[in-house]
Amino acid sequence: MKIHEYQAKEILRRYGIPVQPGEIATTPEQAEQIAQRFGVPVVIKAQVYVGGRGKAGGIQFGDTPAQAGDAARRVLGMNIKGLTVEKVLVTPKSDIKEEYYLGIILDRASQAPVVMVSAAGGVEIEQVAEETPEKIVKEPIDVRWGLPPWRARELLAQAGVPPTVVARGGAILSQLAAAFTGADATLAEINPLALTADGQVLAADAKILIDDNALPRQKEFAAWAEPEEANPIEFEARAEGLTYVKLDGDVGIIGNGAGLVMTTLDMVARAGGKPANFLDIGGGARAETMKKSLLFVARDPQVKGILVNIFGGITRGEEVAKGIILAQQELPAGMPIVARLSGTGAEEGRAMLAGAGLTWGSDMRDGARKIVAAIAAQGK
Amino acid sequence: MSILYHTGDKVIVQGMTGAEGRYHTPRMIQSGAQVVAGVTPGKGGQTFENLPVFDTMTEAKAHTGATISCIFVPPAGAADAIMEAAAAGMALVVCITENIPVNDMTRVAAFLKQHPTRLIGPNCPGLATPGAGKIGIMPYQIMREGNVGFISRSGTLTYEVVSLLSEAGLGQSSIIGIGGDPIIGTTFIDCLRLFEQDPQTTAVVMCGEIGGSDEEDAAAYAATMKKPVVAFISGRTAPPGKRMGHAGAIISGKTGTAQGKVEALQTAGVPVADTIFDIPELTKQALAKGARA
């Protein structure tokens, strides 16, 4: 789960990591008042779930409270990579002398969090990673002890962070590792860790991703979840226990199991169609879930037809068929639906579909061809 | 022979009295698996399907001599269940549970480094040896006894492809669902090693998918194998993944794409099926060519 910069900084604060004070404004007037309280100059930072805010103009400055209000007026409502800015973080502007990078990410290969440090922090860190990977020091964390401050200091020193920053930076990195575990993060990064002109070391920007599987025990963070404006269907689907990913095509796709759904997308593409989405209903779905899934998929205005591909194990064909028939009554009239059922209850399911005048595919390939043909026929 | 599960191996089901355990345990027994006990903390002394239920794995192991456990414990307690099974000395632990917090799995991974236990999963359909039985939730009726080893990251895709193999007359020695989580106990390469040593297996089919680099690692090993390997990669048309911030790009670079995996496998001499429907034919061709020198 994505969270905003100000929320990530709130987590860091709880772990004793120095972060500048900051407050959220949703109107220019609020931004002006906050600037007045903090003292100027201030930075106005768009709070959206995408990177590259700065380059998009989502980070602006105010030398007076009135200017802060104007800056907020420009940033609020701005569209950054398809997302509308609804809130800005107002925070005192620091005079940053140097920028470092501290990151912790879950690494499949080492089956542990891996810590990464670079003396070349800032917005160009990806370029650093690509062109001069030797400038990034990496090491898996032994989860039995976490990352002790002494080891964190050594890593900073190895990365070429100046001695004056190593002691404080090491304490910050060690605490970042503690925050990573404590918050059930899959990614926690401070970029940049800033050395300011007045000698402070602080997290000037922060990004944290929370493990979705841990949300049941991280109730506070779970409550921070916001619909991503670019894909509200994904957000609502997740709340229903479905995994939905929006794509660019016009063939709606529903299946059970991630691998099977991905394979169905490939098969539709091979049949000449363009998948509109990925939707995994998981295992053991009942008619009601099936119906909801179809309605979710159909909410995408680009969708011209839907392919349902179910290999029944715990999921029963009759339930799937029942769900499709229920959904059909609420779907736009004439929208083609092709269902392919196999495994448990497949024959019963097919009989129900036939009774309702619905098309089925004998296998995944046949189903893909039929839905692509049905959509093409409609366009004529 | 076969790998990991053989006739007569005794199995304990952790979480046998929960909804999943109650549904799947009788089906495992029906497949021929020798389930000897269940473990549910607090329900020791009860029975289910005439099998004794114990409070702890240590007791269950002491009373039955089982070497395998199958876990249906809900996500919040599943990592703990894996460690309990390893501490009790189980040789093989098959964890079906999905949605286990990944931080829990990093602790499990560290714990298992200190124990000789092999973990399959989590978030997997389990494994099966046709003729001997299944551990987990795979539909057993689609399988046939034979000589093709099968490995997959996905559940329902496994069922599709195994059905196709069976219909084409290609029976299976063992079928392993390794699981779709970022941290899993047994990877493609581990299974390839086991199949390479198994006298019954004459060829291996592996179904991979986008993300991570397990398929690439497996390709490098497959190049050294005597037995032929056939692969399929799903997610070829999936758009570039949702990148996990800067750190994600740093750690994974450009690995993990379907194209990269297909190329790595082909370079290693592993034929990659365009669609799942091509897998049986490629497997037959590989078998006809036989073992490599």
Coordinates of N, CA, C and O in Angstrom, one line a residue, chain B residues 7 11 15 29 41 56 79 90 92 113 126 134 150 163 172 177 192 195 199 229 236 241 250 252-253 256 285:
Chain B
T7 N 4.9 -42.8 -1.5 CA 4.0 -43.7 -0.9 C 4.4 -44.1 0.5 O 5.6 -44.5 0.7
V11 N 1.9 -37.8 7.1 CA 1.6 -36.4 7.1 C 0.8 -35.9 8.3 O -0.2 -36.5 8.6
G15 N -3.6 -27.0 11.4 CA -4.8 -26.2 11.1 C -5.9 -27.2 10.5 O -6.7 -26.7 9.7
I29 N -6.6 -37.5 2.0 CA -6.7 -38.9 2.4 C -7.2 -39.7 1.2 O -6.7 -40.8 0.8
P41 N -3.7 -25.8 18.2 CA -3.4 -25.5 19.6 C -4.8 -25.3 20.3 O -5.7 -24.5 19.8
T56 N 0.4 -29.5 20.0 CA 1.7 -29.0 19.4 C 2.3 -30.0 18.4 O 1.9 -31.2 18.4
A79 N 3.3 -18.2 9.7 CA 4.8 -18.2 9.8 C 5.2 -19.0 11.1 O 6.2 -19.7 11.1
M90 N 10.4 -31.7 11.3 CA 9.8 -32.2 10.1 C 10.8 -32.1 8.9 O 11.5 -31.0 8.9
L92 N 9.8 -32.1 5.7 CA 9.2 -31.3 4.6 C 8.0 -30.6 5.2 O 7.2 -31.2 5.9
K113 N 17.3 -21.4 7.9 CA 18.8 -21.6 7.6 C 19.4 -22.5 8.8 O 20.5 -23.1 8.5
G126 N 0.5 -26.7 -3.1 CA 1.1 -27.9 -2.6 C 1.8 -28.7 -3.6 O 2.2 -28.2 -4.6
K134 N -1.5 -36.6 -2.7 CA -1.2 -35.2 -2.8 C -1.2 -34.6 -1.4 O -1.8 -35.0 -0.5
F150 N 7.0 -31.7 -12.9 CA 6.3 -30.4 -13.2 C 6.5 -29.5 -12.1 O 6.3 -29.8 -10.9
S163 N -3.5 -30.8 -16.8 CA -4.6 -31.4 -17.5 C -4.2 -31.7 -19.0 O -4.5 -32.7 -19.6
Q172 N 2.8 -37.7 -15.0 CA 3.7 -36.9 -14.2 C 4.4 -37.7 -13.1 O 3.7 -38.6 -12.5
G177 N 4.0 -27.2 -6.7 CA 3.5 -25.8 -6.8 C 4.4 -25.0 -5.8 O 4.2 -25.1 -4.6
L192 N 14.5 -28.4 -9.9 CA 15.2 -29.0 -11.1 C 16.3 -30.0 -10.6 O 16.5 -31.0 -11.2
F195 N 14.6 -33.2 -9.5 CA 14.2 -34.0 -10.7 C 15.3 -34.6 -11.5 O 15.2 -35.7 -12.0
P199 N 15.2 -41.0 -10.6 CA 15.3 -42.0 -11.7 C 14.0 -42.1 -12.5 O 14.0 -42.4 -13.7
V229 N 14.4 -30.0 -20.4 CA 13.5 -29.1 -19.6 C 12.7 -28.3 -20.7 O 13.3 -27.9 -21.7
R236 N 3.5 -12.4 -20.6 CA 4.2 -11.8 -21.7 C 3.6 -10.5 -22.2 O 4.3 -9.6 -22.6
G241 N 5.9 -3.7 -15.0 CA 5.4 -3.8 -13.6 C 5.2 -2.5 -12.9 O 5.8 -1.5 -13.2
I250 N 16.6 0.1 -8.3 CA 18.0 -0.2 -8.0 C 18.2 -1.7 -7.8 O 19.2 -2.2 -8.3
S252 N 16.4 -4.4 -8.6 CA 16.0 -5.4 -9.7 C 16.5 -5.0 -11.0 O 16.6 -5.9 -11.9
G253 N 16.9 -3.7 -11.2 CA 17.4 -3.4 -12.5 C 16.4 -3.7 -13.6 O 15.2 -3.4 -13.5
G256 N 13.4 -9.7 -14.5 CA 12.0 -9.9 -14.1 C 11.0 -9.8 -15.3 O 9.9 -10.2 -15.1
Q285 N 8.6 -33.7 -28.0 CA 9.8 -33.6 -28.8 C 11.1 -33.7 -28.0 O 12.1 -34.4 -28.3

